[in-house]
Coordinates of C-alpha atoms in Angstrom, one line a residue:
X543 CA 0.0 0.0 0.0
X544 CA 1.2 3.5 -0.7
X545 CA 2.5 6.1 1.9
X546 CA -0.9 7.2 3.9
X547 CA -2.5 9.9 1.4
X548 CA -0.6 10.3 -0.9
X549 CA -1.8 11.4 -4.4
X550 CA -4.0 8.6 -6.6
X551 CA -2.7 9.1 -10.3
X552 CA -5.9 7.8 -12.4
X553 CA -6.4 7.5 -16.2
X554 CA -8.8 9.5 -18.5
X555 CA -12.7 9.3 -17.3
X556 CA -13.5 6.2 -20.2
X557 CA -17.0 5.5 -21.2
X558 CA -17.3 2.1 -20.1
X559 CA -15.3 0.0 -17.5
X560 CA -15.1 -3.9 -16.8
X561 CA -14.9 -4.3 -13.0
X562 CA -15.9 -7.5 -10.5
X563 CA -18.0 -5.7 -8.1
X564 CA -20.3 -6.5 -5.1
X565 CA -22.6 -5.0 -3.0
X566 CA -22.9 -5.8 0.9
X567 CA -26.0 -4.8 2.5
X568 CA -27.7 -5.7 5.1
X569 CA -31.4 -6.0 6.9
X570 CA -30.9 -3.4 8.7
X571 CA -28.0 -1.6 10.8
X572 CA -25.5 -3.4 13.3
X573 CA -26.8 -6.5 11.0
X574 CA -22.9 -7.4 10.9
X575 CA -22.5 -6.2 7.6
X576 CA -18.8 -4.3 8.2
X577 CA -17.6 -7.3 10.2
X578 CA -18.4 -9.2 6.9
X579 CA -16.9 -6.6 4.7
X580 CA -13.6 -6.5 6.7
X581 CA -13.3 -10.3 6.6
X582 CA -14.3 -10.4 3.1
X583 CA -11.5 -7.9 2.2
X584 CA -8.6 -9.3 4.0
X585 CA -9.6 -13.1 2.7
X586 CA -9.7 -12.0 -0.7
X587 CA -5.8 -9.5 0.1
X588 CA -4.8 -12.8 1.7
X589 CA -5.1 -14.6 -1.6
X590 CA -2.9 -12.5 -3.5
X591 CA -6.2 -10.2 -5.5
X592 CA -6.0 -6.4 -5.3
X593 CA -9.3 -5.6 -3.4
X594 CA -10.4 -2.1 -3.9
X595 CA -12.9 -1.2 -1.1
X596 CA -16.1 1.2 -1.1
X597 CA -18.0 2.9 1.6
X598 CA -21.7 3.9 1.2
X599 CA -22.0 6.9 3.0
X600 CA -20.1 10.0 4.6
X601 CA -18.3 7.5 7.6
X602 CA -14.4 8.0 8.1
X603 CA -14.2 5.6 10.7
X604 CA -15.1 1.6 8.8
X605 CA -13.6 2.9 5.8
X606 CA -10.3 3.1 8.0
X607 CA -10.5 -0.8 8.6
X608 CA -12.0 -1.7 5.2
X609 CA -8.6 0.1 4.3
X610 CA -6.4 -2.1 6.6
X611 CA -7.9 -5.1 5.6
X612 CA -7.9 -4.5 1.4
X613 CA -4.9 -2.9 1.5
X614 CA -5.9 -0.8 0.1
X615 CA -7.3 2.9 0.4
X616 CA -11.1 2.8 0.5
X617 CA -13.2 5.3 -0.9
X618 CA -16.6 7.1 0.0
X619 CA -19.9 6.5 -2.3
X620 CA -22.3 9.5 -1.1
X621 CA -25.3 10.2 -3.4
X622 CA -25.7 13.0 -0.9
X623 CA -23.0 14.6 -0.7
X624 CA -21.5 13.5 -4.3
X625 CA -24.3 13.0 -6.8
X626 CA -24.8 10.2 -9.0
X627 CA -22.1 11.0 -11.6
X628 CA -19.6 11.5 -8.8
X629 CA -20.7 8.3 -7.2
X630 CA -20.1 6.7 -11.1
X631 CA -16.7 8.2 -11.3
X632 CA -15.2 7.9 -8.0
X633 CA -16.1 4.3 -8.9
X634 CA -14.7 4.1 -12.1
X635 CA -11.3 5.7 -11.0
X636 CA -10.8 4.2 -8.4
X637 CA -11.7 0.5 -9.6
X638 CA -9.6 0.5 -12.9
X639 CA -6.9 -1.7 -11.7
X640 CA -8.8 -3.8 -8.8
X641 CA -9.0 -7.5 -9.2
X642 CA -12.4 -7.1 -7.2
X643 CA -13.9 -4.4 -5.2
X644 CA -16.1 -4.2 -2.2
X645 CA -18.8 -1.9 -1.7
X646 CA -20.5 -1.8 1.5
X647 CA -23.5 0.0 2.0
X648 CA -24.9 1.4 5.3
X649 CA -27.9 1.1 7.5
X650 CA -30.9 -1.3 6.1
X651 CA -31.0 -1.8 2.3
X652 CA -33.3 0.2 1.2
X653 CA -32.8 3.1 4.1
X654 CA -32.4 6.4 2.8
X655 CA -32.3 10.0 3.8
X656 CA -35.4 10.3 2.0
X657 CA -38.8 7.8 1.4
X658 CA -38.1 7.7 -1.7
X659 CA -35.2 5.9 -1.4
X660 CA -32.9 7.9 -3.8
X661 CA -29.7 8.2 -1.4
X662 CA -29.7 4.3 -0.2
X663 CA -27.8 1.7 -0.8
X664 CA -30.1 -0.4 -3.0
X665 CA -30.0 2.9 -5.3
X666 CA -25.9 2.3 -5.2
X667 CA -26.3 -1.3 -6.1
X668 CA -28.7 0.2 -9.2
X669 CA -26.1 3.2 -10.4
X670 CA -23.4 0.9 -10.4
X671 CA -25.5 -2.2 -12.1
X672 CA -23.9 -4.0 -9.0
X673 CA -25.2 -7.7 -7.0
X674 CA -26.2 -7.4 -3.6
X675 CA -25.2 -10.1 -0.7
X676 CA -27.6 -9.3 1.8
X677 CA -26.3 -10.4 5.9
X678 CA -28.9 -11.1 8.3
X679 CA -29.1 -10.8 12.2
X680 CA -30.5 -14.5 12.4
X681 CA -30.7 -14.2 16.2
X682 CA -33.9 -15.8 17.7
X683 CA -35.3 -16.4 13.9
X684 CA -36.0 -19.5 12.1
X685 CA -38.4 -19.6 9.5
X686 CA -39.3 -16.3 9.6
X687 CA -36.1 -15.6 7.9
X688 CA -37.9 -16.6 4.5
X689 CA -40.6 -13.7 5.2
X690 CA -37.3 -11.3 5.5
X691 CA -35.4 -11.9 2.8
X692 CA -38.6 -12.5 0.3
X693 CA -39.5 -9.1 1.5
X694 CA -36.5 -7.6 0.7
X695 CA -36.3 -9.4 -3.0
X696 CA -39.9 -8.4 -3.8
X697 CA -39.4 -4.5 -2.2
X698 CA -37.2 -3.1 -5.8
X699 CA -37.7 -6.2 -7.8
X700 CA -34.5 -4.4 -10.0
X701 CA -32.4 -4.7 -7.1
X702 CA -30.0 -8.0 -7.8
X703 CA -29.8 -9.3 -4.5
X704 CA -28.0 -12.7 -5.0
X705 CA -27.1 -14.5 -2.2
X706 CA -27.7 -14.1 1.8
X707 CA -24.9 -14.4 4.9
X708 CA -26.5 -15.5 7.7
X709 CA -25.0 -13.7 10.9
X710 CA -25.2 -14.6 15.1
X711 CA -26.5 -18.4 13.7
X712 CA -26.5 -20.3 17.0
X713 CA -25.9 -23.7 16.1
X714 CA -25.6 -26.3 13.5
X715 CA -30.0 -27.0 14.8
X716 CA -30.0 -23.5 14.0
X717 CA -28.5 -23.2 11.0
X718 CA -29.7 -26.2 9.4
X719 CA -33.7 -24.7 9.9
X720 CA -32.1 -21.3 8.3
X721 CA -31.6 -22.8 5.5
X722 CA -34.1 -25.3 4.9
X723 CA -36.5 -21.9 5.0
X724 CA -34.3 -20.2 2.5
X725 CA -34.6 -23.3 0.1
X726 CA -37.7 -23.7 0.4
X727 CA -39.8 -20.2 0.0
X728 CA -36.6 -18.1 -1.1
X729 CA -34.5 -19.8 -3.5
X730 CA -31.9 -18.4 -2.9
X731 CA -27.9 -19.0 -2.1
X732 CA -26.9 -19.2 1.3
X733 CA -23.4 -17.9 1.2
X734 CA -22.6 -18.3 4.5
X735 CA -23.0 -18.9 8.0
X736 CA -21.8 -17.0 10.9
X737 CA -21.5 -18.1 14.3
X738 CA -22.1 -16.2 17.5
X739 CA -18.7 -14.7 18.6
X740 CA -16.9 -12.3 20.7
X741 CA -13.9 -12.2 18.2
X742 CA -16.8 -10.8 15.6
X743 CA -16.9 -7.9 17.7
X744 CA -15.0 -4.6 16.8
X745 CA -14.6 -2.4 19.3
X746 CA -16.7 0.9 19.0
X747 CA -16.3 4.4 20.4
X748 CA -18.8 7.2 20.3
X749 CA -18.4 7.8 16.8
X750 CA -18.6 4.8 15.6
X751 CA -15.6 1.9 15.1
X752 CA -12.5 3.3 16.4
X753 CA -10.8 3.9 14.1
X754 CA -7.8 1.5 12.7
X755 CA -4.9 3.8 12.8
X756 CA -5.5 4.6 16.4
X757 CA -4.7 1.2 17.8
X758 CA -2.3 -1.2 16.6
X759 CA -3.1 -4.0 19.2
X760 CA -6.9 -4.1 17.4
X761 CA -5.0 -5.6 14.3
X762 CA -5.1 -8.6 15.4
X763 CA -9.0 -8.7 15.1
X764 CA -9.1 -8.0 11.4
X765 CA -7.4 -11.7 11.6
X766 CA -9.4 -13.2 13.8
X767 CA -12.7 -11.8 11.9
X768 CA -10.9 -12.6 8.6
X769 CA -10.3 -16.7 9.7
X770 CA -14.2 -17.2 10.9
X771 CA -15.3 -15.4 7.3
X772 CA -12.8 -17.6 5.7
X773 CA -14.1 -20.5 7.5
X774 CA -17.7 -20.1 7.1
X775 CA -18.1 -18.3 4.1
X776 CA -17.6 -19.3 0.7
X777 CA -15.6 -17.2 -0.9
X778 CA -15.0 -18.6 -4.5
X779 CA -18.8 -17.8 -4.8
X780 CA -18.6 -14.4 -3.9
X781 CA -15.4 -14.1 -6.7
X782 CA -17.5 -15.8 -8.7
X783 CA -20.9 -13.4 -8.2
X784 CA -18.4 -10.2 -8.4
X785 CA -17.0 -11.5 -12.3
X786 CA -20.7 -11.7 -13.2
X787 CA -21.7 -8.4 -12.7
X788 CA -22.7 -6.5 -16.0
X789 CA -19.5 -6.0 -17.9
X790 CA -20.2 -2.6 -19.0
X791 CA -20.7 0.2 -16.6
X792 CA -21.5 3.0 -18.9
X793 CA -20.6 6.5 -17.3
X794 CA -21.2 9.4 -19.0
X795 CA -18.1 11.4 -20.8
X796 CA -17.9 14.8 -19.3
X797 CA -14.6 16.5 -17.7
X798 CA -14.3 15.6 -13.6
X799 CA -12.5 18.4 -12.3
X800 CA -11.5 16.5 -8.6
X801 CA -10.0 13.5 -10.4
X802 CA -9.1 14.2 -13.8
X803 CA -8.4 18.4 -14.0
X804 CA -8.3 19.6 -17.0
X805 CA -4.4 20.0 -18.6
X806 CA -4.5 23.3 -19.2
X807 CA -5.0 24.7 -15.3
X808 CA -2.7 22.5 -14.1
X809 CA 0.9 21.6 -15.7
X810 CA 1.8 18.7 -13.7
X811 CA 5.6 19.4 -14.0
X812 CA 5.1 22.6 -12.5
X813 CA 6.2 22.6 -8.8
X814 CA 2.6 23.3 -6.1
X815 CA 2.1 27.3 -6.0
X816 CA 1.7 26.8 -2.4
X817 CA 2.3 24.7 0.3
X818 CA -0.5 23.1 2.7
X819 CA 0.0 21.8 6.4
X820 CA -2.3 18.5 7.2
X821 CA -1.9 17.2 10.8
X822 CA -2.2 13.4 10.3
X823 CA -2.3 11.7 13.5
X824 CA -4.5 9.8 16.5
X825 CA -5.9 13.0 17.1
X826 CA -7.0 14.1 13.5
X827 CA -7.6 11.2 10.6
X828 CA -11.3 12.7 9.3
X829 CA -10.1 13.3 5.4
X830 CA -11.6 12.3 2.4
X831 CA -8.9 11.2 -0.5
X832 CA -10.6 13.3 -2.8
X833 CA -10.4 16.7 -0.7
X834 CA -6.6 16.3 -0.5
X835 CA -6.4 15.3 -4.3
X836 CA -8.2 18.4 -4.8
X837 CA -6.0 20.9 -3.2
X838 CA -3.5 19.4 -5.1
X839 CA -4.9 19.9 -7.9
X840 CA -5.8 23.2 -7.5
X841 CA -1.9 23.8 -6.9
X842 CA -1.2 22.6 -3.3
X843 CA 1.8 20.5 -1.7
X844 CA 0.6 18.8 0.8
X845 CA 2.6 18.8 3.8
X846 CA 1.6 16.1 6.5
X847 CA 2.7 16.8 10.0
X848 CA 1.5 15.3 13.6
X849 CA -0.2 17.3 16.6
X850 CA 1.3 15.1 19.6
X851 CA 4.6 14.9 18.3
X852 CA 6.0 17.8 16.2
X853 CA 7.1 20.3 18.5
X854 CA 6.8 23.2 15.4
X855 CA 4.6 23.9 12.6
X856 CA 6.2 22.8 9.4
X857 CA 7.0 25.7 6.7
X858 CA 3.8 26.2 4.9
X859 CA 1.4 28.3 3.8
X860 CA -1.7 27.6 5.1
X861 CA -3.5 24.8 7.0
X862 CA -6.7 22.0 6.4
X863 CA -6.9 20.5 9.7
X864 CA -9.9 17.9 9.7
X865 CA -11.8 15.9 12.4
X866 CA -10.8 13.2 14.8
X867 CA -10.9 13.0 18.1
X868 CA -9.1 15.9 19.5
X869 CA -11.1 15.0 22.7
X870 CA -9.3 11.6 23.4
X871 CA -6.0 13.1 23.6
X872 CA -6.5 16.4 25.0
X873 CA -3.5 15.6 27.7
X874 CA -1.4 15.3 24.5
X875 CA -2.6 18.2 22.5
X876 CA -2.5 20.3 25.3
X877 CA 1.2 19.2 26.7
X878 CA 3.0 20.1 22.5
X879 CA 2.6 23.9 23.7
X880 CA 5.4 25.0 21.3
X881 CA 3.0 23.3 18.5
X882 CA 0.0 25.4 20.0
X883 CA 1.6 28.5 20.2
X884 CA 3.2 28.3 16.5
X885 CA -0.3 27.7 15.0
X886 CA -1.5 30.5 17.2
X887 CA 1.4 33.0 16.2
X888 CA 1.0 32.3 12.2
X889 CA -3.3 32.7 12.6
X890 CA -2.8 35.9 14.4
X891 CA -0.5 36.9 11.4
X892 CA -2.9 35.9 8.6
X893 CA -2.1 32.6 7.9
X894 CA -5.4 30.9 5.9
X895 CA -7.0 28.0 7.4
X896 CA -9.8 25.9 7.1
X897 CA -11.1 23.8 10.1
X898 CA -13.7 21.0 10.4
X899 CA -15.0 20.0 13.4
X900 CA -12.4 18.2 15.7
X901 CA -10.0 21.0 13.6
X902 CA -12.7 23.7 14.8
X903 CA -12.5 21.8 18.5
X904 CA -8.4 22.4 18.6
X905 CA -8.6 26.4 17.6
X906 CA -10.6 27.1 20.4
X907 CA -9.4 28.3 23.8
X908 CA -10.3 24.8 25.7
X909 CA -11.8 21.2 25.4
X910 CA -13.5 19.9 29.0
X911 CA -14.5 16.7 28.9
X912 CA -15.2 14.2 31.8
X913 CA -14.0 17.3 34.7
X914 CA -11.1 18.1 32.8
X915 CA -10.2 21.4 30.9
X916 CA -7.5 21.2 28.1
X917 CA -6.3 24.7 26.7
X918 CA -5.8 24.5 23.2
X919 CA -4.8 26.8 20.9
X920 CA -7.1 30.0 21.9
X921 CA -7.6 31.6 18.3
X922 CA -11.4 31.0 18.4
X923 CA -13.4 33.0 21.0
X924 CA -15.1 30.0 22.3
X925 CA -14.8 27.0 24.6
X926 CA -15.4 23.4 23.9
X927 CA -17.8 20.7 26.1
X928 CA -18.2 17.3 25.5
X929 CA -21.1 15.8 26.2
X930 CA -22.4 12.0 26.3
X931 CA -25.3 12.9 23.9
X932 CA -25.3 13.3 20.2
X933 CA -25.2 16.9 19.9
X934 CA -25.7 16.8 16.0
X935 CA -25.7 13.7 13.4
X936 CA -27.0 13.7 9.7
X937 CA -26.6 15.3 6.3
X938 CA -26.2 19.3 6.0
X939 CA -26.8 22.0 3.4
X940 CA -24.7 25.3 3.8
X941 CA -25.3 28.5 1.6
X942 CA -22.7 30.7 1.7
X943 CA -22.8 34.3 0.8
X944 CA -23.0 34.3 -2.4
X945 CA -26.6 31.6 -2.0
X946 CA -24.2 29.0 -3.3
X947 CA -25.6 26.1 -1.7
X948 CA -23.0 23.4 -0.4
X949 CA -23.4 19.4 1.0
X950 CA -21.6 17.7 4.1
X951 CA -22.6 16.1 7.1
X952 CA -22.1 16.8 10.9
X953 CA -21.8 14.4 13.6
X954 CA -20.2 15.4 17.2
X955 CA -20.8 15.0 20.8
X956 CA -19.3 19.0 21.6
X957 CA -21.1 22.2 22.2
X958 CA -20.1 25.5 22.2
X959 CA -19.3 27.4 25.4
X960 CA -19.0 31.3 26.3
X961 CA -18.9 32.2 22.4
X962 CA -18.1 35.5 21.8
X963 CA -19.0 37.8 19.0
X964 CA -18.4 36.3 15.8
X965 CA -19.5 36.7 12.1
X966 CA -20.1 33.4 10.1
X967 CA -19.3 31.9 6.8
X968 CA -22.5 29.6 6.0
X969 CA -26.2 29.7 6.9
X970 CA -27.6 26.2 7.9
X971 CA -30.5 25.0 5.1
X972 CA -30.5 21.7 6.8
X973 CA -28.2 20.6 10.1
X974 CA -28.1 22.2 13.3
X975 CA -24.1 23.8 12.6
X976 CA -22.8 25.7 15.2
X977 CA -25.6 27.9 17.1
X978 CA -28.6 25.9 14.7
X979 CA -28.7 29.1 12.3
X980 CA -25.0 29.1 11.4
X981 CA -21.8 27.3 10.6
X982 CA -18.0 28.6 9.3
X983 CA -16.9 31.0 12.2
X984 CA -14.5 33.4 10.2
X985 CA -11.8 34.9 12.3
X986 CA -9.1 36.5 10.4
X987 CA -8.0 34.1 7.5
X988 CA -9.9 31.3 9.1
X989 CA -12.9 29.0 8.5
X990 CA -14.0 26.7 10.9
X991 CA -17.0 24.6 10.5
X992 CA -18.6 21.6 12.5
X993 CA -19.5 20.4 8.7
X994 CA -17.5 17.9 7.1
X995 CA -16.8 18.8 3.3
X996 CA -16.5 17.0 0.6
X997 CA -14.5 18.5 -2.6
X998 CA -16.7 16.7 -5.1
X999 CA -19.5 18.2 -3.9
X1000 CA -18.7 21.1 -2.0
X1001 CA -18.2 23.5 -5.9
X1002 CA -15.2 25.9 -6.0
X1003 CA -13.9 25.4 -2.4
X1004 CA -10.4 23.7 -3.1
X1005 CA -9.8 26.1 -5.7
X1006 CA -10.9 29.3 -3.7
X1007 CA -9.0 28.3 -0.3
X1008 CA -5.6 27.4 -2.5
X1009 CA -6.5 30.8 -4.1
X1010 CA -7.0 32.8 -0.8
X1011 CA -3.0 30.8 0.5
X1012 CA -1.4 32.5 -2.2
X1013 CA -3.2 35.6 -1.7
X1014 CA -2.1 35.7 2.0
X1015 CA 1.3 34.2 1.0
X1016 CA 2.3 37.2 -1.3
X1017 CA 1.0 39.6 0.8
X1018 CA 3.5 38.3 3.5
X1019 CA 6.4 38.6 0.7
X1020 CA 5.2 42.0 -0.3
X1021 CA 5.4 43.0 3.5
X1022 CA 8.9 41.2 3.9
X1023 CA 10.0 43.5 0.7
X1024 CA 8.7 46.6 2.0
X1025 CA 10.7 46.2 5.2

């Protein structure tokens, strides 16, 4: 696997594209459908393929271990947030030199942010002409199984489900009256039984999985979940299911500006026009491959650096520092004062940066959490509380001043404290956002946002924060002259 982020070189946007695909879905959520996914992935990396892996939905944290296990960096699928055409070509990119790839969906099926259905999974499966496996909770079900899974066949009769995994199966009893029902009234394959285990189980934290990066002793699980899939699945199937998807994925022929610029704005042998610090750590992980390729794009070196352990901001030009879990190592963040005070020093003197959520968390003056209080680094008139509710989850819609209107989602467990008097970037459509009016407090040449971006739907916003960097960066030349 490459270095962590580092640019994905892709070939033109074609018309058509052979790739052996699948779908995993499930009944509904905490079905067991990522603990499939993750064993599926490593079984098929342990067998030599190159699995490319997919998440439906905005998450940052199963993509992380769908990532450890393929080996692979896994990419986002949000009709939300993306669009359908963004959806097809994030696909298509990324998929061009997989042996297989992996797309797991989230929630139920058929759930969607809508009735209609248009954002959920089953619409994925449709898009990308893909097969769903469906897993099923089978605890304290026998033949009412059939019911299920007939119901979800009959739903979207267009919706290819082709085979069931049956999860939390109790017993060979058990699974032998599974799957008698299934023959009988469902005809359809059973790919797979799981058993009830405790080394199925991946540790979660309020967020969601912790994520992979942050713990190197939870590698081990990935193997343990990989050996019970491998033992109780059958995998050549599921190979085989993934080469018979439709052959052709026809995706229409226009010019993607995130993935494929065009070659006149961008000479590639030109060196980056500025230079971009990314803190990459335990504390901050929340990025989407696509917003980084963007930036770049848009003339931007990346420069990764790390919160706990650099002792001084590396030589750049401006900053993107994305969510995490600033909260969880608050000692840390705290105790790298040096660190603090350089970011402080270079905002105060007008250096651009744009901040999302656990980014927006460390700019502030403090984090409290659990009776303690953390200063951090104080540019933000505001102070941070964690709380053990959901203080905002779900889908948002921004409009910035101009009535451009821009998608992300928003999902924390802070609150704003003692906020002073501040002017905004974005009025919330949909969300809640900072005060439940507005998100993107604007303090000098900073943004920060509790909404998480994403560049292939957010319009100009790589281009416009590179832009505003070398604005700010030749005004501190021009200054540097004059003295």
């Amino acid at each position: 696997m490459n270095q962590p982020y580092t640019r994905t070189v892709y070939g033109q946007s074609g018309s058509c594209l052979t790739a052996p695909r699948v779908v995993i879905s499930a009944a509904h959520g905490r079905s067991g459908k990522t603990t499939v996914s993750i064993g599926l992935c490593a079984a098929l990396a342990k067998r030599g393929l190159k699995v490319q892996p997919f998440k439906k939905g905005p998450d940052y944290i199963d993509p992380s271990w769908l990532t450890a296990a393929a080996g692979s960096y896994c990419r986002n699928l949000d009709l939300f947030m993306m669009g359908q055409d963004g959806v097809k070509k994030t696909f298509v990119t990324a998929s061009r030199s997989a042996d297989i790839n992996i797309i797991e969906g989230n929630k139920g099926l058929y759930d969607s942010v809508d009735i209609d259905g248009e954002n959920s999974t089953a619409n994925i499966s449709r898009i990308l002409k893909s097969p769903v496996i469906l897993i099923v909770d089978s605890a304290r079900m026998t033949r009412s199984i059939a019911a299920l899974v007939n119901g979800y066949k009959n739903f979207e009769p267009d919706i290819n489900i082709v085979g069931v995994i049956l999860n939390n199966v109790s017993g060979s009893r058990h699974e032998a009256k599974l799957r008698a029902a299934l023959e009988r009234y469902c005809k359809i394959d059973v790919l797979g039984c799981l058993p009830r285990s405790s080394q199925l189980n991946i540790p979660e934290r309020h967020l969601g999985l912790i994520p992979q990066k942050e713990d190197s002793e939870l590698m081990p699980a990935i193997e343990n979940i990989r050996k019970i899939v491998e033992t109780n699945v059958n995998i050549d199937r599921i190979i085989e299911i993934a080469k018979n998807a439709p052959q052709e994925l026809r995706v229409a022929s226009c010019e993607f500006k995130v993935l494929n610029p065009k070659p006149e704005t961008r000479n590639p042998k030109l060196k980056p026009e500025v230079r971009i610090g990314v803190p990459l750590d335990k504390a901050f992980s929340f990025y989407y491959l696509e917003n980084l390729d963007a930036l770049r794009d848009a003339g931007a070196e990346i420069v990764f650096f790390d919160t706990l352990e650099d002792k001084k901001l590396p030589d750049v030009d401006g900053l993107y520092i994305g969510g995490g879990f600033p909260e969880m190592f608050m000692d840390e963040l705290e105790a790298n004062a040096s660190l603090r005070r350089d970011i402080h020093v270079a905002i105060e003197a007008g250096m651009p940066v744009y901040a999302e959520c656990g980014g927006l968390m460390y700019l502030s003056r403090s984090i409290s959490w659990d009776g303690k209080i953390k200063k951090m680094v104080g540019v933000l008139p505001c102070d941070i509380e964690m709380t053990k509710r959901v203080q905002a989850h779900g889908y948002v819609v921004l409009q910035d001043a101009d009535g451009r209107e821009i998608k992300g989602h928003e999902f924390h467990y802070s609150r704003f404290r003692n906020l002073g008097d501040v002017k905004f970037l974005y009025k919330v459509i949909r969300g809640k956002g900072i005060d439940g009016k507005n998100d993107g407090i604007i303090y000098k040449n900073v943004i920060a946002s509790y909404a998480h971006l994403h560049a292939i739907g957010s319009s100009q916003w790589a281009e416009e924060f590179v832009e505003l960097i070398g604005e700010a960066r030749g005004e501190k030349q021009r200054y540097r002259v004059a003295v």
